Every structure is written in C-alpha cells, then in structure tokens.
mmCIF file of C-alpha atoms in Angstrom:
data_model
loop_
_atom_site.group_PDB
_atom_site.id
_atom_site.type_symbol
_atom_site.label_atom_id
_atom_site.label_comp_id
_atom_site.label_asym_id
_atom_site.label_seq_id
_atom_site.Cartn_x
_atom_site.Cartn_y
_atom_site.Cartn_z
ATOM 1 C CA MET A 218 110.304 111.803 81.131
ATOM 2 C CA TYR A 219 110.641 113.543 84.488
ATOM 3 C CA LYS A 220 108.737 112.371 87.538
ATOM 4 C CA ILE A 221 107.200 115.238 89.504
ATOM 5 C CA GLY A 222 105.939 114.764 93.036
ATOM 6 C CA ILE A 223 104.045 117.259 95.178
ATOM 7 C CA ASP A 224 103.484 116.732 98.906
ATOM 8 C CA LEU A 225 100.586 119.023 99.801
ATOM 9 C CA GLY A 226 100.677 119.297 103.570
ATOM 10 C CA GLY A 227 98.926 121.471 106.098
ATOM 11 C CA THR A 228 101.902 123.791 106.623
ATOM 12 C CA LYS A 229 104.155 123.249 103.614
ATOM 13 C CA ILE A 230 104.020 122.203 99.981
ATOM 14 C CA GLU A 231 107.077 120.297 98.818
ATOM 15 C CA GLY A 232 107.875 119.612 95.188
ATOM 16 C CA ILE A 233 110.462 117.287 93.706
ATOM 17 C CA CYS A 234 111.625 116.469 90.195
ATOM 18 C CA LEU A 235 113.255 113.082 89.536
ATOM 19 C CA ASP A 236 114.832 111.767 86.371
ATOM 20 C CA GLU A 237 114.211 108.262 84.999
ATOM 21 C CA SER A 238 116.892 106.863 87.340
ATOM 22 C CA LEU A 239 115.162 108.522 90.334
ATOM 23 C CA ASN A 240 117.941 111.056 90.822
ATOM 24 C CA VAL A 241 116.796 114.359 92.328
ATOM 25 C CA ILE A 242 116.954 117.120 89.707
ATOM 26 C CA GLN A 243 115.097 119.846 91.564
ATOM 27 C CA ARG A 244 113.467 120.206 94.951
ATOM 28 C CA LYS A 245 111.734 123.032 96.798
ATOM 29 C CA ARG A 246 109.422 123.718 99.750
ATOM 30 C CA ILE A 247 106.993 126.613 100.099
ATOM 31 C CA PRO A 248 104.418 127.428 102.800
ATOM 32 C CA THR A 249 100.879 126.163 102.228
ATOM 33 C CA ASN A 250 99.252 129.305 103.645
ATOM 34 C CA GLN A 251 95.944 127.477 103.875
ATOM 35 C CA GLN A 252 94.436 130.524 105.568
ATOM 36 C CA ASN A 253 94.432 132.137 102.117
ATOM 37 C CA GLY A 254 91.998 129.534 100.868
ATOM 38 C CA TYR A 255 91.551 126.893 98.206
ATOM 39 C CA THR A 256 92.213 129.020 95.127
ATOM 40 C CA SER A 257 95.484 130.260 96.608
ATOM 41 C CA ILE A 258 96.662 126.687 97.137
ATOM 42 C CA LEU A 259 95.855 125.774 93.530
ATOM 43 C CA LYS A 260 97.930 128.720 92.312
ATOM 44 C CA SER A 261 100.820 127.832 94.645
ATOM 45 C CA VAL A 262 100.910 124.219 93.446
ATOM 46 C CA ALA A 263 100.809 125.274 89.794
ATOM 47 C CA SER A 264 103.586 127.816 90.315
ATOM 48 C CA LEU A 265 105.777 125.306 92.138
ATOM 49 C CA ILE A 266 105.323 122.695 89.408
ATOM 50 C CA SER A 267 106.214 125.234 86.735
ATOM 51 C CA GLU A 268 109.378 126.162 88.601
ATOM 52 C CA ILE A 269 110.696 122.662 89.245
ATOM 53 C CA THR A 270 109.877 121.370 85.737
ATOM 54 C CA GLN A 271 111.523 124.385 84.135
ATOM 55 C CA ASN A 272 108.404 124.679 81.941
ATOM 56 C CA THR A 273 108.806 121.336 80.151
ATOM 57 C CA ASP A 274 105.679 119.296 79.411
ATOM 58 C CA ASP A 275 107.530 115.969 79.466
ATOM 59 C CA TYR A 276 106.670 114.784 82.961
ATOM 60 C CA SER A 277 104.331 112.623 85.011
ATOM 61 C CA LEU A 278 102.729 114.242 88.053
ATOM 62 C CA GLY A 279 101.719 112.777 91.404
ATOM 63 C CA ILE A 280 100.152 114.580 94.350
ATOM 64 C CA CYS A 281 100.300 113.402 97.963
ATOM 65 C CA THR A 282 97.901 114.886 100.491
ATOM 66 C CA PRO A 283 96.305 113.886 103.785
ATOM 67 C CA GLY A 284 92.768 112.778 103.184
ATOM 68 C CA THR A 285 91.329 110.789 100.306
ATOM 69 C CA ILE A 286 89.255 111.266 97.177
ATOM 70 C CA SER A 287 85.753 109.917 97.634
ATOM 71 C CA LYS A 288 84.967 107.292 95.014
ATOM 72 C CA LYS A 289 81.332 108.384 95.259
ATOM 73 C CA THR A 290 81.764 112.132 94.704
ATOM 74 C CA GLY A 291 85.335 112.685 93.490
ATOM 75 C CA LEU A 292 85.787 115.261 96.252
ATOM 76 C CA ILE A 293 88.454 115.449 98.978
ATOM 77 C CA LYS A 294 87.462 114.147 102.411
ATOM 78 C CA ASN A 295 89.203 113.714 105.778
ATOM 79 C CA SER A 296 91.952 116.276 105.066
ATOM 80 C CA ASN A 297 93.685 118.270 107.789
ATOM 81 C CA THR A 298 93.960 121.101 105.255
ATOM 82 C CA ARG A 299 90.352 121.993 105.841
ATOM 83 C CA CYS A 300 89.876 124.289 102.867
ATOM 84 C CA LEU A 301 90.388 121.233 100.612
ATOM 85 C CA ILE A 302 87.502 119.267 102.123
ATOM 86 C CA GLY A 303 84.620 118.913 99.711
ATOM 87 C CA MET A 304 86.634 120.312 96.811
ATOM 88 C CA PRO A 305 87.386 118.650 93.426
ATOM 89 C CA LEU A 306 91.130 119.084 93.863
ATOM 90 C CA LYS A 307 92.240 116.523 91.282
ATOM 91 C CA ASP A 308 89.894 117.838 88.581
ATOM 92 C CA ASP A 309 90.759 121.471 89.292
ATOM 93 C CA LEU A 310 94.500 120.806 89.153
ATOM 94 C CA GLU A 311 94.154 118.976 85.844
ATOM 95 C CA LYS A 312 92.191 121.907 84.408
ATOM 96 C CA THR A 313 94.685 124.443 85.757
ATOM 97 C CA LEU A 314 97.791 122.547 84.612
ATOM 98 C CA HIS A 315 96.369 120.965 81.424
ATOM 99 C CA HIS A 316 98.075 117.803 82.602
ATOM 100 C CA LYS A 317 96.954 114.472 84.027
ATOM 101 C CA VAL A 318 97.361 114.157 87.805
ATOM 102 C CA ALA A 319 97.687 111.018 89.942
ATOM 103 C CA MET A 320 96.610 111.663 93.538
ATOM 104 C CA GLU A 321 96.953 109.542 96.679
ATOM 105 C CA ASN A 322 96.771 110.017 100.417
ATOM 106 C CA ASP A 323 99.930 110.383 102.459
ATOM 107 C CA ALA A 324 99.922 106.835 103.848
ATOM 108 C CA ASN A 325 99.796 105.273 100.380
ATOM 109 C CA CYS A 326 102.582 107.558 99.181
ATOM 110 C CA PHE A 327 104.677 106.705 102.238
ATOM 111 C CA ALA A 328 104.212 102.983 101.622
ATOM 112 C CA MET A 329 105.036 103.342 97.916
ATOM 113 C CA ALA A 330 108.234 105.282 98.605
ATOM 114 C CA GLU A 331 109.478 102.854 101.239
ATOM 115 C CA ALA A 332 108.637 99.877 99.003
ATOM 116 C CA LYS A 333 110.545 101.227 95.994
ATOM 117 C CA MET A 334 113.290 103.377 97.525
ATOM 118 C CA GLY A 335 113.391 102.754 101.268
ATOM 119 C CA ALA A 336 113.342 100.108 103.977
ATOM 120 C CA ALA A 337 111.006 97.700 102.135
ATOM 121 C CA VAL A 338 112.889 97.352 98.845
ATOM 122 C CA GLY A 339 112.797 93.712 97.738
ATOM 123 C CA PHE A 340 109.573 92.774 99.560
ATOM 124 C CA SER A 341 106.421 91.869 97.614
ATOM 125 C CA VAL A 342 103.681 92.717 100.125
ATOM 126 C CA VAL A 343 104.408 95.846 102.142
ATOM 127 C CA PHE A 344 102.312 97.387 104.894
ATOM 128 C CA GLY A 345 103.385 100.984 105.493
ATOM 129 C CA VAL A 346 102.286 102.391 108.836
ATOM 130 C CA ILE A 347 101.769 106.046 109.711
ATOM 131 C CA MET A 348 101.730 106.691 113.464
ATOM 132 C CA GLY A 349 101.682 110.362 114.364
ATOM 133 C CA THR A 350 98.854 112.839 114.873
ATOM 134 C CA GLY A 351 96.688 110.105 113.412
ATOM 135 C CA VAL A 352 97.107 106.417 112.593
ATOM 136 C CA GLY A 353 96.897 105.175 109.015
ATOM 137 C CA GLY A 354 98.462 102.770 106.596
ATOM 138 C CA GLY A 355 99.049 101.840 102.995
ATOM 139 C CA ILE A 356 99.383 98.489 101.265
ATOM 140 C CA ILE A 357 101.754 97.861 98.350
ATOM 141 C CA ILE A 358 101.496 94.572 96.477
ATOM 142 C CA ASP A 359 104.129 93.849 93.824
ATOM 143 C CA GLY A 360 104.917 97.540 93.467
ATOM 144 C CA LYS A 361 101.309 98.724 93.180
ATOM 145 C CA ILE A 362 99.022 100.409 95.690
ATOM 146 C CA HIS A 363 96.160 98.189 96.856
ATOM 147 C CA HIS A 364 93.155 100.478 97.278
ATOM 148 C CA GLY A 365 90.383 98.012 98.005
ATOM 149 C CA ARG A 366 86.829 98.077 96.685
ATOM 150 C CA THR A 367 85.914 101.354 98.418
ATOM 151 C CA ASN A 368 89.366 102.968 98.614
ATOM 152 C CA ILE A 369 89.898 102.321 102.344
ATOM 153 C CA ALA A 370 92.494 99.530 102.269
ATOM 154 C CA GLY A 371 95.105 99.973 104.986
ATOM 155 C CA GLU A 372 92.979 102.100 107.319
ATOM 156 C CA TRP A 373 93.897 100.116 110.415
ATOM 157 C CA GLY A 374 93.616 103.250 112.559
ATOM 158 C CA HIS A 375 89.851 102.922 112.429
ATOM 159 C CA HIS A 376 89.308 99.307 113.260
ATOM 160 C CA THR A 377 87.905 98.677 116.716
ATOM 161 C CA LEU A 378 90.526 97.911 119.319
ATOM 162 C CA HIS A 379 88.278 98.198 122.394
ATOM 163 C CA GLN A 380 84.529 97.735 122.109
ATOM 164 C CA ASN A 381 82.707 100.809 123.516
ATOM 165 C CA GLY A 382 86.109 102.426 124.094
ATOM 166 C CA ASN A 383 87.379 105.957 123.474
ATOM 167 C CA SER A 384 85.307 108.226 121.234
ATOM 168 C CA CYS A 385 86.756 108.899 117.777
ATOM 169 C CA TYR A 386 86.146 111.816 115.422
ATOM 170 C CA CYS A 387 84.877 109.296 112.859
ATOM 171 C CA GLY A 388 81.795 108.739 115.013
ATOM 172 C CA LYS A 389 82.738 105.287 116.287
ATOM 173 C CA ARG A 390 84.247 104.208 119.582
ATOM 174 C CA GLY A 391 87.393 102.242 120.417
ATOM 175 C CA CYS A 392 89.359 103.000 117.221
ATOM 176 C CA VAL A 393 93.088 102.200 117.233
ATOM 177 C CA GLU A 394 93.824 105.878 116.556
ATOM 178 C CA THR A 395 92.254 106.865 119.875
ATOM 179 C CA TYR A 396 94.813 104.737 121.739
ATOM 180 C CA ILE A 397 98.168 104.811 119.918
ATOM 181 C CA SER A 398 98.279 108.149 118.077
ATOM 182 C CA GLY A 399 100.516 110.853 119.528
ATOM 183 C CA PRO A 400 97.660 112.974 120.954
ATOM 184 C CA ALA A 401 95.952 109.894 122.423
ATOM 185 C CA LEU A 402 99.142 108.777 124.176
ATOM 186 C CA GLU A 403 99.733 112.277 125.572
ATOM 187 C CA LYS A 404 96.151 112.433 126.799
ATOM 188 C CA ARG A 405 96.495 109.058 128.523
ATOM 189 C CA TRP A 406 99.748 110.173 130.190
ATOM 190 C CA THR A 407 98.010 113.240 131.608
ATOM 191 C CA ALA A 408 95.147 111.092 132.898
ATOM 192 C CA LEU A 409 97.575 108.763 134.683
ATOM 193 C CA THR A 410 100.065 111.318 136.041
ATOM 194 C CA GLY A 411 98.347 114.699 136.003
ATOM 195 C CA LYS A 412 101.243 116.072 133.916
ATOM 196 C CA ILE A 413 101.009 117.706 130.492
ATOM 197 C CA GLN A 414 104.051 116.700 128.441
ATOM 198 C CA SER A 415 104.984 116.112 124.806
ATOM 199 C CA LEU A 416 105.346 112.532 123.633
ATOM 200 C CA PRO A 417 109.162 112.665 123.226
ATOM 201 C CA ASP A 418 109.467 113.886 126.820
ATOM 202 C CA ILE A 419 107.095 111.174 128.016
ATOM 203 C CA VAL A 420 109.088 108.461 126.238
ATOM 204 C CA ASN A 421 112.419 109.784 127.567
ATOM 205 C CA ASN A 422 111.243 110.317 131.130
ATOM 206 C CA SER A 423 108.482 107.792 131.583
ATOM 207 C CA THR A 424 108.235 106.439 135.114
ATOM 208 C CA SER A 425 104.720 105.083 134.535
ATOM 209 C CA SER A 426 104.944 101.383 133.785
ATOM 210 C CA GLN A 427 101.164 101.365 133.305
ATOM 211 C CA TRP A 428 101.370 103.903 130.456
ATOM 212 C CA LYS A 429 104.078 101.947 128.660
ATOM 213 C CA GLU A 430 102.406 98.588 129.209
ATOM 214 C CA GLU A 431 99.094 99.884 127.869
ATOM 215 C CA PHE A 432 100.815 101.403 124.839
ATOM 216 C CA LEU A 433 102.693 98.200 124.048
ATOM 217 C CA SER A 434 99.592 96.061 124.533
ATOM 218 C CA ASN A 435 97.472 98.232 122.240
ATOM 219 C CA PHE A 436 100.242 98.449 119.628
ATOM 220 C CA GLY A 437 100.816 94.703 119.721
ATOM 221 C CA THR A 438 97.172 93.715 119.477
ATOM 222 C CA SER A 439 96.247 96.153 116.733
ATOM 223 C CA LEU A 440 99.222 95.394 114.495
ATOM 224 C CA ALA A 441 98.872 91.648 115.066
ATOM 225 C CA ASN A 442 95.294 91.924 113.797
ATOM 226 C CA VAL A 443 96.653 93.414 110.561
ATOM 227 C CA ILE A 444 99.168 90.592 110.200
ATOM 228 C CA ASP A 445 96.450 87.973 110.793
ATOM 229 C CA ILE A 446 94.413 89.425 107.912
ATOM 230 C CA LEU A 447 97.051 90.654 105.437
ATOM 231 C CA ASP A 448 100.136 88.595 106.396
ATOM 232 C CA PRO A 449 102.536 91.113 104.777
ATOM 233 C CA ASP A 450 106.148 90.353 103.949
ATOM 234 C CA VAL A 451 107.271 93.435 105.891
ATOM 235 C CA ILE A 452 105.881 96.279 107.995
ATOM 236 C CA VAL A 453 107.526 99.718 107.853
ATOM 237 C CA LEU A 454 106.779 102.253 110.583
ATOM 238 C CA GLY A 455 106.527 105.948 109.731
ATOM 239 C CA GLY A 456 105.322 109.129 111.378
ATOM 240 C CA GLY A 457 106.599 110.679 114.585
ATOM 241 C CA LEU A 458 106.056 107.563 116.690
ATOM 242 C CA SER A 459 108.381 105.573 114.419
ATOM 243 C CA ASN A 460 111.250 107.224 116.324
ATOM 244 C CA ILE A 461 110.348 105.356 119.530
ATOM 245 C CA ASP A 462 113.082 102.736 119.800
ATOM 246 C CA PHE A 463 111.251 100.273 122.028
ATOM 247 C CA LEU A 464 108.634 99.641 119.333
ATOM 248 C CA TYR A 465 111.262 97.629 117.432
ATOM 249 C CA THR A 466 112.090 95.440 120.435
ATOM 250 C CA LEU A 467 109.398 95.278 123.112
ATOM 251 C CA GLY A 468 106.753 96.379 120.627
ATOM 252 C CA LYS A 469 107.709 93.778 118.067
ATOM 253 C CA ASN A 470 107.636 91.066 120.729
ATOM 254 C CA GLN A 471 104.164 92.204 121.771
ATOM 255 C CA VAL A 472 102.995 91.941 118.159
ATOM 256 C CA TYR A 473 104.439 88.462 117.825
ATOM 257 C CA ASP A 474 102.744 87.366 121.057
ATOM 258 C CA ASN A 475 99.371 88.178 119.508
ATOM 259 C CA VAL A 476 99.802 86.803 115.977
ATOM 260 C CA PHE A 477 97.776 83.709 115.094
ATOM 261 C CA SER A 478 100.663 81.647 113.800
ATOM 262 C CA ASP A 479 103.394 79.263 114.912
ATOM 263 C CA GLN A 480 105.913 81.386 112.980
ATOM 264 C CA PHE A 481 106.773 84.882 114.243
ATOM 265 C CA ASP A 482 109.247 86.583 111.953
ATOM 266 C CA THR A 483 107.482 89.390 110.079
ATOM 267 C CA PRO A 484 110.082 92.200 109.889
ATOM 268 C CA ILE A 485 108.953 95.426 111.577
ATOM 269 C CA LEU A 486 111.326 98.104 110.284
ATOM 270 C CA LYS A 487 111.931 101.798 110.717
ATOM 271 C CA ASN A 488 111.498 103.910 107.597
ATOM 272 C CA LYS A 489 114.533 105.159 105.674
ATOM 273 C CA LEU A 490 113.077 108.226 103.965
ATOM 274 C CA GLY A 491 111.662 110.090 106.964
ATOM 275 C CA ASP A 492 109.438 113.059 106.147
ATOM 276 C CA SER A 493 110.615 112.911 102.520
ATOM 277 C CA ALA A 494 108.681 109.713 101.890
ATOM 278 C CA GLY A 495 105.494 111.525 100.890
ATOM 279 C CA VAL A 496 107.031 113.607 98.125
ATOM 280 C CA PHE A 497 109.072 110.673 96.750
ATOM 281 C CA GLY A 498 105.983 108.483 96.845
ATOM 282 C CA ALA A 499 104.011 111.118 94.964
ATOM 283 C CA ALA A 500 106.663 111.229 92.246
ATOM 284 C CA LEU A 501 106.526 107.448 91.946
ATOM 285 C CA LEU A 502 102.779 107.430 91.307
#
C-alpha cells in the first residue's frame, strides 16, 4: 500500500507518494490559489492525489494543514488559508475522493515526521516545536500523536508568558507567540531601534544586546515550562527561527537555567527535514 501525504499550505499544495519502505515514488507541488475559493482547493487536492497515485486505490491518505479540526463541530478553525475556516474539509475530501482521510495540523505532522524519519528517531517522547510566523508544537509518544482531551496538546504558543503582556489574536494577553514568533521579534526590534528589518537581518546584524537578551530569556522560560510539565526525551525545533544558531547554545543554556530539575540534559535539536516535514508527516498519518 502506498502512503500519500498532502501538505495544504497557504501558498502551495505539496503531494508525496511513499512506498512501504518510505521511499519517495512521486512528488509534486502546485499553487494553492486560495483566492479562487474553497471549492477550487478541493478540486486541486483531488487532482494532485489522482496524479501522484497514478489512479490506484491502494493507498492511505494524510492531509497536513495549518489550523485544526474542532472536536465540537468537525469544522476547520485557526487556519491561515482563510477560505478553509468554518468548512468541513475532512468530510468534503472523503466525499470527493471516496477514500478515508487522516488530517492533522502542521505542528503534529512536523513532530511525527521528525520522530520517525528525522532528528528525533529513537526517542520515545518527542516535542516538536514550530517557531515561525506563529508558535506551535506537537507531541509524539511512542510513535503516536498525543492530541489531549480537547485536541490542543502541544499548543505552547498560547500559554501565558507575561501576565497582562502583549495582546494576542486569540483574545488573551502575554502569550508566548506574541514574544518569540518572527513577527513579534521584528516588532520588538523596531520598538527598540526604530529600524524595520527582517528577522534574518536582525540576527546577522544585531547590535542590541537588550533585544537578544529578551529573546533568549523568553525562549528559555517558555520552553523550560514545557519541559517541567512534559519532560520529553527530546525537543526538535522547526520553522524559520530554527535556523538561528544561538538557540542551540545560548538558548539551550537559558532553557536549562529555568528547568526545575538537578539534571539538565534534554537534547534540543535542529530538524532534519526542513520544510518537507509537513508532507512526510502527512504521509505517515
């Protein structure tokens, strides 16, 4: 049986076909064209699946997308592909394809891929971190996604880092995401220096010790809180911020300084699959 994965992103849809040994048989990317609406996306996904499966019915199918399926309604919520919000995407795809669909958010797919094919192979409890436009995470325990009672396990980006702190789109204040996501860090840089720069430029040219110290402190405290609760065997960083080298040295030390333990050796690793993790994770569902 083939394993088909679809990474349904805001700008591109990527499909992959793996054999039983996880070798890549077929792979293709097409534009999402979300401006054309929900029905157009359904047709694009169905067409892509048909192409990469070469019209065989002998496959499992997983879909990775930002956002989650509400346990209460079965509808998509919190997706950056806005035309999907409030839509029964899983049900509609199953009706269109006449095939069962497994669907997960991008953080869970990232964590699954890194646990089974990437940096976290061989570890039992894996916390996969997404740090980019937003901050999220996924938990893998013995090769399976841990969803939690209400399907929010791993959402460390929305625990409170600073009481009455920065406003968050979720309606609360002080969320981790409002301090250590890419946009939040760029906004803080502008507030401190008056300059508007991209995060890679800030990291490469930073002369503001305050900006870096704040970033490291917020990163260390927030991730240490996760370790205190979950105590994972390994943490894998993903998303654009995972390319910041000092997170694996100064950042790791800052995490260890805040962990409630006399033993400080939780590995904090860079991902191995990069932006392919989502589509591999979807196939592994």
